[in-house]
């Protein structure tokens, strides 16, 4: 047998030997990575909870990408689901209320922000929740990463639970998730010596540090470190993102994940 033929034969044998490993189902908590039958089997095996991450597509200053909330909510939901052990993560809801467009208000004044009306957003949440209820998931958990739609979220949850009364399914949005990612995280930063003037409320040190911890590629760190301090005209509301770091962001990530897991476990105990 000639050398090229031997080499081809050896490659074929190696490929066939690798097929069983390639065919193995990889464990995942992401619904999008499962087939319908794999999801069915997960539910039959005891998965009762669906986490619905809600992000938002909005400006976060010149140095953080527009999908900040989407990437962050997905990454945090992944860790929360893994910690719970009985949860699946739904696709991120990325279209949320972000202000008006005639005339542009709030974040809509900056290119790339996408907005939808409040009633459309609420109907989207309710439709997603009803879909998961039909498939046998009984704990529908909304994780809202952005402050602007928290009232809409509470209203949708109330509407769902009223409609589902006596069905065995329920919806909820654990307050610990957003409370920790906003005021709770700010307090953690203060306890680690970060002054209030640097923390900020939108695209400041806190926001940017969280993003560095979950999706560092979305932060233009090289440009940020050499930039003058950005302000409201740049879409940065308070704080100084130039001093953001992965280490500070990880403090927030760990707190959001642990407190949300605790809140969900309390809410679903015995359910």
XYZ file of C-alpha atoms in Angstrom:
271
model
C 0.000 0.000 0.000
C 1.400 3.378 -0.972
C 2.181 5.966 1.749
C -0.623 8.413 0.751
C -3.106 5.524 0.854
C -1.892 4.468 4.299
C -2.236 8.038 5.548
C -5.782 8.315 4.162
C -6.699 4.971 5.729
C -5.333 6.057 9.114
C -7.287 9.317 8.965
C -10.479 7.415 8.145
C -9.970 5.078 11.110
C -9.378 8.073 13.423
C -12.527 9.766 12.164
C -14.680 6.677 12.723
C -13.230 6.235 16.212
C -14.144 9.841 17.045
C -17.770 9.519 15.920
C -19.190 8.293 19.271
C -17.652 11.256 21.092
C -18.934 13.666 18.439
C -22.430 12.207 18.735
C -22.644 12.660 22.490
C -25.205 15.165 23.753
C -23.487 18.071 25.447
C -25.050 19.161 28.725
C -26.434 22.663 28.508
C -28.925 24.855 30.329
C -29.545 26.979 27.224
C -32.880 26.185 25.604
C -31.584 27.316 22.198
C -28.923 24.591 22.289
C -31.410 21.771 22.953
C -33.621 19.887 20.518
C -37.339 19.706 21.345
C -37.026 16.084 22.431
C -34.021 16.848 24.635
C -36.026 19.597 26.332
C -38.961 17.213 26.803
C -36.622 14.724 28.462
C -35.140 17.418 30.705
C -38.638 18.376 31.877
C -39.538 14.721 32.506
C -36.295 14.359 34.486
C -37.253 17.197 36.848
C -36.520 20.547 35.230
C -39.369 22.726 36.499
C -38.043 26.250 36.098
C -37.467 28.459 33.058
C -35.402 31.614 33.447
C -36.314 34.332 30.941
C -33.446 36.845 30.721
C -34.608 40.311 29.679
C -31.953 42.638 28.341
C -32.381 45.647 26.094
C -30.578 47.162 23.140
C -29.448 50.625 24.185
C -26.530 52.991 24.199
C -24.108 52.702 27.105
C -21.705 55.456 26.242
C -18.955 55.402 23.593
C -17.023 52.535 25.166
C -19.593 49.766 25.863
C -21.397 47.911 23.055
C -25.136 48.307 22.501
C -25.937 44.713 23.498
C -24.637 45.138 27.047
C -27.830 44.092 28.828
C -28.429 41.177 26.462
C -25.006 39.626 27.002
C -25.090 40.300 30.713
C -28.548 38.866 31.352
C -27.695 35.717 29.389
C -24.407 35.155 31.238
C -25.965 35.746 34.650
C -28.968 33.535 33.856
C -26.579 30.760 32.816
C -24.820 30.862 36.182
C -28.091 31.099 38.095
C -29.534 28.094 36.234
C -26.403 26.041 36.869
C -26.595 26.924 40.557
C -30.276 26.008 40.814
C -29.850 22.673 39.065
C -33.485 22.446 37.916
C -33.650 25.354 35.456
C -33.414 26.063 31.746
C -32.480 29.456 30.251
C -34.792 30.892 27.578
C -33.571 33.109 24.715
C -32.881 36.704 25.775
C -35.637 39.257 25.181
C -33.681 42.073 23.554
C -36.487 44.394 22.381
C -37.737 46.458 25.325
C -39.125 49.938 26.087
C -36.300 52.459 25.753
C -38.165 55.749 25.242
C -40.100 57.408 22.434
C -39.061 57.923 18.828
C -41.312 60.806 17.758
C -39.494 62.777 19.070
C -36.599 60.615 20.324
C -36.402 60.549 24.114
C -34.196 58.858 26.719
C -31.658 56.463 25.163
C -33.388 56.767 21.780
C -31.457 59.999 21.301
C -28.400 57.842 20.585
C -27.982 55.699 17.427
C -28.515 51.964 17.831
C -31.025 52.006 20.663
C -34.198 50.026 19.888
C -37.530 50.667 21.608
C -40.958 49.026 21.699
C -44.183 50.235 23.383
C -44.874 49.097 26.926
C -47.976 47.124 25.982
C -46.105 45.255 23.227
C -43.334 44.411 25.675
C -45.791 43.111 28.272
C -47.591 40.991 25.677
C -44.254 39.521 24.608
C -43.490 38.517 28.194
C -46.936 37.016 28.657
C -46.745 35.111 25.357
C -43.338 33.654 26.211
C -44.540 32.627 29.677
C -47.689 30.963 28.308
C -45.566 29.073 25.795
C -43.384 27.595 28.526
C -46.393 26.770 30.699
C -47.891 24.768 27.807
C -44.692 22.713 27.621
C -44.847 21.732 31.294
C -42.556 24.212 33.035
C -44.229 25.436 36.215
C -41.931 28.189 37.544
C -41.617 31.027 35.030
C -38.907 33.404 36.264
C -38.236 36.778 34.642
C -34.782 38.301 35.149
C -34.952 41.955 34.108
C -31.510 43.522 33.710
C -32.635 47.081 32.950
C -34.396 49.512 35.285
C -36.694 51.177 32.765
C -39.178 48.329 32.438
C -39.400 46.996 35.999
C -43.002 48.263 36.420
C -44.018 46.598 33.139
C -42.443 43.395 34.383
C -44.384 43.456 37.651
C -47.616 44.152 35.787
C -47.062 41.228 33.392
C -46.353 38.879 36.306
C -49.558 39.963 38.068
C -51.585 39.427 34.911
C -50.135 35.963 34.381
C -50.702 34.802 37.931
C -54.283 36.029 37.852
C -54.893 34.094 34.622
C -53.098 30.994 35.947
C -54.838 30.802 39.324
C -55.265 27.153 40.341
C -53.231 25.828 37.394
C -50.113 24.873 39.339
C -47.925 27.261 37.345
C -46.831 30.726 38.360
C -44.668 33.590 37.237
C -42.408 35.806 39.279
C -39.611 38.308 38.965
C -37.321 38.023 42.007
C -36.614 41.584 43.228
C -33.153 40.441 44.366
C -31.902 40.241 40.765
C -32.287 43.894 39.800
C -31.904 45.222 43.340
C -28.496 43.588 43.618
C -27.324 44.675 40.171
C -28.177 48.305 40.933
C -28.239 49.643 44.497
C -26.929 46.446 46.047
C -23.867 46.395 43.831
C -23.240 50.096 44.438
C -23.146 49.372 48.173
C -20.693 46.514 47.630
C -18.424 48.860 45.690
C -18.572 51.445 48.488
C -17.573 48.758 50.980
C -14.524 48.084 48.786
C -13.474 51.715 48.848
C -14.937 52.945 45.558
C -16.207 56.534 45.971
C -19.763 57.428 44.933
C -18.484 59.909 42.361
C -17.043 57.004 40.340
C -19.846 54.417 40.637
C -22.508 56.057 38.459
C -25.987 54.897 37.448
C -25.579 54.188 33.720
C -22.360 53.339 31.835
C -20.257 54.419 34.806
C -17.751 52.369 36.772
C -20.337 49.907 38.103
C -21.993 49.209 34.761
C -18.688 48.914 32.933
C -17.102 46.678 35.577
C -20.018 44.244 35.403
C -19.596 44.086 31.642
C -15.871 43.452 31.910
C -16.635 40.492 34.177
C -19.162 38.822 31.841
C -18.262 39.995 28.305
C -14.984 41.937 28.233
C -14.916 42.008 24.430
C -17.868 44.421 24.536
C -15.855 47.105 26.361
C -13.491 49.292 24.334
C -11.005 49.273 27.171
C -8.020 50.601 25.212
C -9.938 53.709 24.119
C -11.620 54.124 27.495
C -8.400 54.176 29.527
C -6.933 57.011 27.463
C -10.159 59.036 27.115
C -11.193 62.159 29.012
C -13.927 61.557 31.573
C -17.198 61.012 29.644
C -20.431 62.667 30.718
C -24.145 62.875 29.980
C -23.584 64.192 26.454
C -21.717 60.945 25.758
C -24.485 58.795 27.284
C -22.651 58.205 30.587
C -24.776 59.187 33.585
C -22.616 59.665 36.630
C -19.464 57.879 37.633
C -16.155 57.338 35.896
C -15.920 54.180 33.775
C -12.182 54.684 33.249
C -11.538 53.045 36.633
C -13.665 49.958 35.920
C -12.083 46.520 36.298
C -12.866 42.815 35.981
C -12.144 42.340 39.683
C -14.733 44.930 40.738
C -17.212 43.502 38.254
C -16.783 39.983 39.615
C -17.897 41.203 43.039
C -21.192 42.243 41.489
C -21.610 39.093 39.417
C -21.095 36.826 42.430
C -23.582 38.809 44.523
C -26.268 38.916 41.816
C -25.992 35.179 41.182
C -25.952 34.045 44.817
C -28.735 36.360 45.983
C -30.964 35.526 43.033
C -30.493 31.781 43.513
C -31.430 32.176 47.177
C -34.523 34.232 46.277
C -35.722 31.733 43.655
C -35.234 28.789 46.017
C -37.293 30.511 48.701
C -40.006 31.405 46.199
C -40.234 27.893 44.791
C -39.802 25.908 48.007
C -42.495 23.239 48.080
C -43.865 24.266 44.693
